CSV table of C-alpha atoms in Angstrom, one decimal:
chain,number,residue,atom,x,y,z
A,134,MET,CA,-10.1,-30.9,32.1
A,135,ASP,CA,-12.4,-33.3,34.2
A,136,LEU,CA,-13.9,-32.7,37.6
A,137,GLN,CA,-11.3,-34.9,39.4
A,138,GLN,CA,-8.4,-32.8,37.9
A,139,LEU,CA,-10.1,-29.6,39.0
A,140,ILE,CA,-10.5,-30.9,42.4
A,141,GLN,CA,-6.8,-32.0,42.5
A,142,ASP,CA,-5.6,-28.6,41.2
A,143,GLU,CA,-7.5,-26.8,43.9
A,144,ILE,CA,-6.0,-29.0,46.7
A,145,ALA,CA,-2.7,-28.3,45.2
A,146,LEU,CA,-3.4,-24.5,45.4
A,147,ALA,CA,-4.7,-24.7,48.9
A,148,GLY,CA,-2.7,-22.3,51.1
A,149,THR,CA,-1.1,-20.5,48.3
A,150,ASP,CA,-1.4,-16.8,48.2
A,151,PRO,CA,-4.7,-15.7,46.5
A,152,GLU,CA,-2.9,-13.5,44.1
A,153,ILE,CA,-0.6,-16.2,43.0
A,154,GLN,CA,-3.6,-18.7,42.7
A,155,GLU,CA,-5.4,-16.3,40.4
A,156,ARG,CA,-2.2,-16.1,38.2
A,157,ILE,CA,-1.9,-19.8,37.9
A,158,ARG,CA,-5.4,-20.1,36.9
A,159,ARG,CA,-4.8,-17.5,34.2
A,160,LEU,CA,-1.8,-19.4,33.0
A,161,GLU,CA,-3.8,-22.7,32.8
A,162,ARG,CA,-6.3,-20.9,30.6
A,163,ARG,CA,-3.4,-19.9,28.3
A,164,ARG,CA,-1.9,-23.4,28.1
A,165,ILE,CA,-1.4,-24.8,24.8
A,166,THR,CA,-1.1,-28.6,24.0
A,167,PRO,CA,-1.0,-30.6,20.8
A,168,THR,CA,-4.8,-31.2,21.4
A,169,THR,CA,-5.8,-27.8,22.2
A,170,VAL,CA,-8.8,-26.7,20.2
A,171,ILE,CA,-7.9,-23.4,18.6
A,172,PRO,CA,-10.2,-21.6,16.0
A,173,GLN,CA,-8.8,-21.4,12.5
A,174,ARG,CA,-7.4,-18.2,11.3
A,175,ARG,CA,-9.6,-16.3,9.1
A,176,PHE,CA,-8.4,-13.9,6.3
A,177,LEU,CA,-10.3,-11.1,4.7
A,178,PHE,CA,-8.6,-11.0,1.2
A,179,ARG,CA,-6.5,-12.7,-1.4
A,180,LEU,CA,-3.5,-11.1,-3.1
A,181,PHE,CA,-2.0,-13.2,-6.0
A,182,ASP,CA,-4.2,-15.9,-4.7
A,183,LYS,CA,-2.7,-16.1,-1.2
A,184,PRO,CA,-4.7,-15.3,2.0
A,185,CYS,CA,-3.8,-12.1,3.6
A,186,PHE,CA,-5.0,-9.5,6.0
A,187,PRO,CA,-6.2,-11.9,8.9
A,188,ARG,CA,-8.8,-11.2,11.5
A,189,GLY,CA,-7.5,-10.8,15.1
A,190,GLU,CA,-4.2,-9.3,13.9
A,191,LEU,CA,-2.3,-6.2,13.1
A,192,VAL,CA,-1.1,-5.5,9.6
A,193,ALA,CA,1.5,-2.7,8.8
A,194,VAL,CA,1.6,-0.5,5.7
A,195,THR,CA,4.5,1.5,5.1
A,196,GLY,CA,6.4,3.6,2.5
A,197,ARG,CA,7.9,6.9,1.9
A,198,ALA,CA,5.7,10.1,1.7
A,199,LYS,CA,3.4,10.1,-1.3
A,200,SER,CA,4.4,6.6,-2.2
A,201,GLY,CA,0.8,5.2,-2.6
A,202,LYS,CA,0.0,4.2,1.1
A,203,THR,CA,-3.5,5.9,0.7
A,204,PHE,CA,-4.1,4.3,-2.6
A,205,LEU,CA,-3.3,0.8,-1.0
A,206,THR,CA,-5.9,1.6,1.9
A,207,SER,CA,-8.4,2.8,-0.7
A,208,ILE,CA,-8.2,-0.5,-2.5
A,209,LEU,CA,-8.6,-2.3,0.8
A,210,MET,CA,-11.6,-0.1,1.7
A,211,SER,CA,-13.4,-0.6,-1.6
A,212,LEU,CA,-13.1,-4.3,-1.1
A,213,CYS,CA,-15.4,-4.1,1.8
A,214,LEU,CA,-18.1,-3.6,-0.7
A,215,CYS,CA,-16.6,-5.0,-4.0
A,216,GLU,CA,-15.6,-8.5,-4.6
A,217,GLU,CA,-12.5,-7.6,-6.5
A,218,SER,CA,-10.4,-4.4,-6.8
A,219,LEU,CA,-7.1,-4.6,-8.9
A,220,SER,CA,-7.0,-8.3,-8.9
A,221,VAL,CA,-7.2,-8.4,-5.1
A,222,ARG,CA,-10.3,-10.4,-4.0
A,223,ARG,CA,-12.5,-10.4,-0.8
A,224,ILE,CA,-12.7,-14.0,0.6
A,225,GLU,CA,-16.1,-13.6,2.3
A,226,ALA,CA,-19.3,-13.4,0.4
A,227,ASP,CA,-20.9,-10.7,2.3
A,228,PRO,CA,-19.6,-7.1,2.3
A,229,LEU,CA,-17.3,-6.2,5.3
A,230,HIS,CA,-17.8,-3.5,7.9
A,231,LEU,CA,-15.3,-0.8,7.4
A,232,LEU,CA,-13.9,1.6,10.1
A,233,TRP,CA,-11.5,4.2,8.7
A,234,PHE,CA,-9.8,6.2,11.6
A,235,ASP,CA,-8.1,9.2,9.9
A,236,THR,CA,-5.6,11.1,12.0
A,237,GLU,CA,-3.5,12.7,9.4
A,238,GLN,CA,-5.5,14.4,6.5
A,239,SER,CA,-8.0,17.2,6.5
A,240,GLU,CA,-11.7,16.6,6.8
A,241,GLU,CA,-12.1,17.7,3.2
A,242,SER,CA,-9.4,15.2,2.0
A,243,THR,CA,-10.9,12.2,4.0
A,244,GLN,CA,-14.3,13.1,2.3
A,245,GLU,CA,-12.8,13.3,-1.2
A,246,ILE,CA,-11.0,10.0,-0.9
A,247,LEU,CA,-14.2,8.3,0.4
A,248,ARG,CA,-16.5,9.8,-2.1
A,249,ASP,CA,-14.3,10.3,-5.3
A,250,ARG,CA,-12.1,7.3,-5.0
A,251,VAL,CA,-13.3,4.5,-2.7
A,252,LEU,CA,-16.8,4.6,-3.7
A,253,ARG,CA,-16.1,5.3,-7.3
A,254,MET,CA,-14.0,2.1,-7.5
A,255,CYS,CA,-17.3,0.4,-6.6
A,256,GLN,CA,-19.5,2.5,-8.8
A,257,ASP,CA,-21.2,-0.5,-10.5
A,258,SER,CA,-22.5,-1.7,-7.1
A,259,SER,CA,-26.2,-1.2,-6.3
A,260,ALA,CA,-25.4,-1.6,-2.6
A,261,ILE,CA,-23.5,1.7,-2.0
A,262,ASP,CA,-26.3,3.3,0.0
A,263,SER,CA,-26.9,0.4,2.3
A,264,PHE,CA,-23.1,0.0,2.7
A,265,LEU,CA,-22.7,3.6,3.8
A,266,ALA,CA,-25.6,3.4,6.1
A,267,GLU,CA,-24.8,0.0,7.8
A,268,ARG,CA,-21.2,-0.9,7.2
A,269,CYS,CA,-19.1,2.2,6.7
A,270,ASP,CA,-17.8,4.2,9.7
A,271,VAL,CA,-15.4,7.0,8.8
A,272,TYR,CA,-13.9,9.4,11.4
A,273,ASN,CA,-11.4,12.3,11.1
A,274,VAL,CA,-9.6,12.9,14.4
A,275,ARG,CA,-7.0,15.1,13.3
A,276,ALA,CA,-8.3,17.9,15.5
A,277,GLU,CA,-8.4,15.8,18.6
A,278,PHE,CA,-5.5,15.9,21.2
A,279,TRP,CA,-3.0,12.9,20.7
A,280,GLN,CA,-3.9,11.4,24.1
A,281,ASP,CA,-7.6,11.3,23.3
A,282,ARG,CA,-7.3,9.5,20.0
A,283,MET,CA,-6.5,5.9,21.3
A,284,PRO,CA,-9.5,5.9,23.8
A,285,LEU,CA,-11.7,7.2,20.9
A,286,LEU,CA,-10.5,4.4,18.6
A,287,GLU,CA,-11.2,1.8,21.2
A,288,VAL,CA,-14.7,3.1,21.7
A,289,ALA,CA,-15.2,3.2,17.9
A,290,ILE,CA,-14.1,-0.5,17.5
A,291,ARG,CA,-16.0,-1.9,20.3
A,292,HIS,CA,-19.2,0.1,19.4
A,293,ASP,CA,-19.1,-0.3,15.5
A,294,LYS,CA,-17.8,-3.8,15.4
A,295,PRO,CA,-15.9,-3.6,12.2
A,296,ASP,CA,-14.2,-6.4,10.2
A,297,LEU,CA,-11.5,-4.0,8.7
A,298,VAL,CA,-10.0,-1.1,10.6
A,299,ILE,CA,-7.8,1.5,8.6
A,300,LEU,CA,-5.7,3.4,11.1
A,301,ASP,CA,-4.2,6.2,9.1
A,302,GLY,CA,-1.8,6.8,10.9
A,303,ILE,CA,-0.6,5.1,14.0
A,304,ARG,CA,2.1,7.7,14.6
A,305,ASP,CA,-0.5,10.2,15.8
A,306,LEU,CA,-1.6,7.9,18.7
A,307,VAL,CA,1.6,8.8,20.5
A,308,ASN,CA,3.4,12.3,21.1
A,309,ASP,CA,6.8,10.9,20.6
A,310,ILE,CA,7.4,8.1,18.1
A,311,ASN,CA,10.6,7.2,20.1
A,312,ASP,CA,8.7,6.9,23.5
A,313,GLY,CA,9.3,3.1,24.1
A,314,VAL,CA,7.0,2.7,27.0
A,315,LEU,CA,4.0,4.4,25.4
A,316,SER,CA,4.7,2.9,22.0
A,317,GLN,CA,4.7,-0.6,23.7
A,318,GLU,CA,1.4,0.2,25.3
A,319,VAL,CA,-0.4,1.5,22.2
A,320,ILE,CA,0.7,-1.7,20.1
A,321,GLU,CA,-0.5,-4.0,23.0
A,322,ARG,CA,-3.9,-2.1,23.2
A,323,LEU,CA,-4.3,-2.5,19.4
A,324,MET,CA,-3.5,-6.2,19.6
A,325,HIS,CA,-5.9,-6.7,22.4
A,326,LEU,CA,-8.7,-4.9,20.4
A,327,ALA,CA,-7.9,-6.9,17.2
A,328,SER,CA,-8.0,-10.1,19.1
A,329,GLU,CA,-11.0,-9.3,21.3
A,330,GLN,CA,-13.2,-7.8,18.3
A,331,GLY,CA,-12.0,-10.4,15.6
A,332,CYS,CA,-11.0,-7.6,13.2
A,333,CYS,CA,-8.0,-6.8,11.2
A,334,ILE,CA,-6.3,-3.5,12.0
A,335,VAL,CA,-4.2,-2.0,9.3
A,336,CYS,CA,-1.7,0.5,10.6
A,337,VAL,CA,-0.2,3.1,8.3
A,338,LEU,CA,3.4,4.5,9.3
A,339,HIS,CA,6.0,6.1,7.2
A,340,GLN,CA,9.5,4.6,6.7
A,341,ASN,CA,12.6,6.3,8.0
A,342,LYS,CA,13.7,9.3,6.1
A,343,ALA,CA,17.1,8.2,5.1
A,344,SER,CA,17.1,6.8,1.6
A,345,GLU,CA,18.9,3.6,2.4
A,346,ASP,CA,16.8,2.8,5.5
A,347,LYS,CA,13.4,1.2,4.9
A,348,ASN,CA,12.5,0.3,8.6
A,349,LEU,CA,9.4,1.8,10.0
A,350,ARG,CA,9.8,5.1,11.7
A,351,GLY,CA,10.6,5.4,15.5
A,352,TRP,CA,10.4,3.0,18.3
A,353,ILE,CA,6.6,2.6,17.7
A,354,GLY,CA,7.6,1.5,14.1
A,355,THR,CA,9.9,-1.2,15.8
A,356,GLU,CA,7.1,-2.4,18.0
A,357,LEU,CA,4.7,-2.6,15.0
A,358,THR,CA,7.1,-4.5,12.9
A,359,TYR,CA,7.6,-7.1,15.7
A,360,LYS,CA,3.9,-7.5,16.5
A,361,SER,CA,2.3,-7.4,13.0
A,362,PHE,CA,1.3,-10.4,11.2
A,363,GLU,CA,2.2,-8.9,7.9
A,364,VAL,CA,4.0,-5.7,6.7
A,365,TYR,CA,3.4,-4.3,3.2
A,366,GLU,CA,5.6,-1.8,1.6
A,367,CYS,CA,4.5,1.0,-1.1
A,368,GLU,CA,6.9,2.5,-3.5
A,369,LYS,CA,6.5,5.0,-6.5
A,370,ASP,CA,9.2,5.3,-9.2
A,371,ALA,CA,10.0,8.3,-11.3
A,372,ASP,CA,7.4,7.7,-13.8
A,373,ARG,CA,4.7,7.4,-11.1
A,374,ILE,CA,4.2,3.7,-11.3
A,375,PHE,CA,3.2,2.6,-7.8
A,376,SER,CA,4.1,-0.9,-6.2
A,377,TRP,CA,2.7,-2.8,-3.4
A,378,LYS,CA,4.6,-5.8,-2.0
A,379,GLN,CA,4.8,-7.8,1.1
A,380,VAL,CA,8.0,-7.6,2.8
A,381,MET,CA,7.2,-9.7,6.0
A,382,THR,CA,4.6,-12.3,7.0
A,383,ARG,CA,4.0,-15.0,9.6
A,384,LYS,CA,2.3,-17.3,7.3
A,385,TYR,CA,1.8,-16.9,3.5
A,386,ASP,CA,4.7,-15.5,1.5
A,387,ILE,CA,3.6,-13.3,-1.4
A,388,LEU,CA,6.4,-13.1,-3.7
A,389,ASP,CA,4.8,-11.1,-6.5
A,390,THR,CA,4.6,-7.3,-6.7
A,391,LEU,CA,1.2,-5.5,-7.5
A,392,ARG,CA,1.9,-2.6,-9.8
A,393,PHE,CA,-0.5,0.2,-10.6
A,394,THR,CA,-0.9,3.6,-12.1
A,395,VAL,CA,-3.5,6.4,-11.7
A,396,ASN,CA,-5.8,7.0,-14.6
A,397,ASP,CA,-7.3,10.3,-15.7
A,398,GLN,CA,-10.0,10.1,-13.1
A,399,GLY,CA,-7.6,9.7,-10.3
A,400,LEU,CA,-8.4,6.0,-9.8
A,401,PRO,CA,-5.7,3.3,-9.5
A,402,GLU,CA,-5.6,0.8,-12.3
A,403,LEU,CA,-3.2,-2.2,-13.0
A,404,THR,CA,-0.3,-1.2,-15.3
A,405,ASN,CA,0.9,-3.4,-18.3
A,406,ILE,CA,4.5,-2.8,-17.2
A,407,PRO,CA,6.4,-6.0,-17.4
A,408,PRO,CA,6.7,-8.0,-14.1
A,409,SER,CA,10.5,-7.3,-14.0
A,410,ALA,CA,11.6,-4.2,-15.9
A,411,LEU,CA,15.1,-5.2,-14.8
A,412,SER,CA,15.0,-8.4,-16.9
A,413,LYS,CA,14.4,-6.3,-20.0
A,414,LYS,CA,17.1,-3.9,-19.1
A,415,LYS,CA,19.7,-6.8,-18.5
A,416,ALA,CA,18.5,-8.3,-22.0
A,417,THR,CA,19.5,-5.1,-23.7
A,418,ALA,CA,22.7,-4.6,-21.8
A,419,HIS,CA,24.9,-6.7,-23.9
A,420,LEU,CA,23.5,-5.7,-27.2
A,421,PRO,CA,25.3,-3.1,-29.3
A,422,ILE,CA,23.7,0.3,-29.6
A,423,ASN,CA,21.5,0.5,-32.7
A,424,ARG,CA,23.6,2.7,-34.9
A,425,GLU,CA,20.6,3.4,-37.1
A,426,TYR,CA,19.4,5.8,-34.6
A,427,MET,CA,22.7,7.6,-33.9
A,428,ILE,CA,24.4,10.7,-35.5
A,429,GLY,CA,28.0,11.5,-34.5
A,430,GLY,CA,27.9,9.4,-31.4
A,431,GLU,CA,24.7,11.0,-30.2
A,432,VAL,CA,21.0,9.9,-30.5
A,433,ASN,CA,18.9,11.3,-33.4
A,434,ALA,CA,16.2,12.4,-31.3
A,435,VAL,CA,14.1,13.3,-34.3
A,436,LYS,CA,14.3,9.9,-35.8
A,437,VAL,CA,13.8,8.1,-32.6
A,438,PHE,CA,10.8,9.9,-31.5
A,439,SER,CA,9.2,9.9,-34.8
A,440,THR,CA,9.5,6.1,-34.7
A,441,LEU,CA,8.2,5.8,-31.1
A,442,LEU,CA,5.4,8.3,-31.8
A,443,PRO,CA,4.3,7.5,-35.4
A,444,ASP,CA,1.5,9.9,-35.7
A,445,ASP,CA,-0.1,12.9,-34.0
A,446,THR,CA,-2.6,10.8,-32.1
A,447,THR,CA,-0.1,8.6,-30.4
A,448,GLN,CA,0.4,9.2,-26.7
A,449,LEU,CA,2.7,7.2,-24.4
A,450,ARG,CA,2.8,7.1,-20.7
A,451,ALA,CA,6.2,8.1,-19.3
A,452,TYR,CA,7.3,4.4,-18.5
A,453,GLU,CA,6.1,3.3,-21.9
A,454,LEU,CA,8.3,5.9,-23.6
A,455,GLU,CA,11.3,4.8,-21.6
A,456,GLN,CA,11.0,1.1,-22.4
A,457,LYS,CA,10.2,1.6,-26.1
A,458,PHE,CA,13.3,3.9,-26.2
A,459,GLN,CA,15.5,1.2,-24.7
A,460,GLU,CA,14.1,-1.5,-27.0
A,461,LEU,CA,14.7,0.7,-30.1
A,462,THR,CA,18.1,1.8,-29.3
A,463,ASN,CA,19.4,-0.8,-27.0
A,464,ILE,CA,20.5,2.0,-24.6
A,465,GLU,CA,20.2,0.8,-21.1
A,466,ASN,CA,21.7,3.9,-19.3
A,467,LEU,CA,18.7,5.8,-18.1
A,468,ASN,CA,20.8,8.9,-17.5
A,469,TRP,CA,21.5,8.9,-21.2
A,470,TYR,CA,17.9,8.6,-21.9
A,471,GLY,CA,16.9,11.3,-19.5
A,472,ARG,CA,19.2,13.8,-21.3
A,473,VAL,CA,17.8,12.8,-24.6
A,474,ARG,CA,14.2,13.2,-23.4
A,475,TYR,CA,15.1,16.6,-21.6
A,476,LYS,CA,16.6,18.0,-24.9
A,477,ALA,CA,13.8,16.7,-27.0
A,478,LEU,CA,11.4,18.5,-24.9
A,479,GLN,CA,13.5,21.7,-25.2
A,480,ASP,CA,13.6,21.5,-28.9
A,481,LEU,CA,9.9,20.9,-29.3
A,482,ILE,CA,10.4,17.3,-30.7
A,483,ILE,CA,8.1,16.1,-27.9
A,484,GLU,CA,5.5,17.4,-25.6
A,485,LYS,CA,4.6,16.4,-22.0
A,486,ILE,CA,1.0,16.1,-21.1
A,487,VAL,CA,0.2,16.2,-17.4
A,488,LYS,CA,-3.3,14.8,-17.0
A,489,SER,CA,-3.0,14.7,-13.2
A,490,GLU,CA,-0.4,14.5,-10.6
A,491,ASP,CA,0.2,10.8,-11.2
A,492,CYS,CA,-0.6,10.6,-14.9
A,493,VAL,CA,1.9,11.9,-17.4
A,494,TYR,CA,2.0,11.2,-21.2
A,495,TYR,CA,4.3,12.1,-24.1
A,496,LYS,CA,3.2,13.1,-27.7
A,497,ARG,CA,4.7,14.6,-30.8
A,498,GLY,CA,5.9,18.1,-30.5
A,499,PRO,CA,5.6,20.9,-33.2
A,500,ARG,CA,8.8,19.9,-34.9
A,501,LEU,CA,7.4,16.3,-35.5
A,502,ARG,CA,3.9,17.5,-36.4
A,503,ASP,CA,5.6,19.7,-39.2
A,504,PRO,CA,6.6,17.2,-42.0
A,505,ALA,CA,9.2,19.4,-43.2
A,506,SER,CA,11.1,19.2,-39.9
A,507,GLU,CA,11.3,15.4,-40.0
A,508,ALA,CA,13.6,15.3,-42.9
A,509,GLY,CA,16.1,17.4,-41.0
A,510,GLY,CA,17.0,14.7,-38.6
A,511,GLN,CA,19.0,17.1,-36.3
A,512,PRO,CA,20.5,15.1,-33.4
A,513,ALA,CA,20.0,15.9,-29.8
A,514,PRO,CA,23.1,16.3,-27.7
């Protein structure tokens, strides 16, 4: 705007109430035209080669309890130091400054996740010490009163100047998740912080408890959904395979789903499960049941699991055993498979190995390890 235009505007405002004049000036500073120079949006990461987690914005992470939300945020936190984690890449060359504001877990749990998961995912890095000293700020505020947490978060962000903020969880910034006025205030303060400091604030919030309702919980969840740049959903299936997918975005649609399991060390790792297990199930749905593995209308469990577990050293993850069972027998019905597996465990045909809470394997049981029992071929009802 040139000097002449400024003079004309001031003349036009002459005699107007001073408060109205100030509001008009504020509006002019917010005016957008086709030629307005606006800084290009910058993203922190790439998921399936699509930019995601932008600076200056809120991003929501949701899911049921124990669905992998903390695993997702651990991956993001590791990317502040590592260039790549589980096929997710950091865009900027230099490490990012991380601020983790934990309102939910105990101090011990926060420390264990930082030490035994996030840093171990970057164990090959020689810059861990400098990262911890200069670019990593972790606060556990569960012991603080709810009304003190938002002011503490504002001070932390303005003082530490992070690139990525993990707010786990946003629900603990309010005393009532259905308080519409307070929920709106909290979201607006977070939006202002993200914009002012140029950081990405990742807000973790549970989904509603009803199984058919995947909306974010409470009024604050509604506000967060409306104001977030992206929303990501976490899920865990019966065989402890975790899924991370984008369910809402204002820019780049990410259609693929990242799937991972947890290894014996408690660290997430990409799984070799097919991109769409449903396609394989549909492929077997119209095939006749393989009668070679049936006796009297029931599955011959000894023969099936002898084939799937060919020797005493073979171990299969739970989802691998299910898939191979379907491929071998052409039985799509998972309830049928579940009954066969349960009876096979009871009859000592197979054994379950629980290596950790999220890591379950199956191997041959005593009946299959004894060659004399394999000839019997007794069916499992």
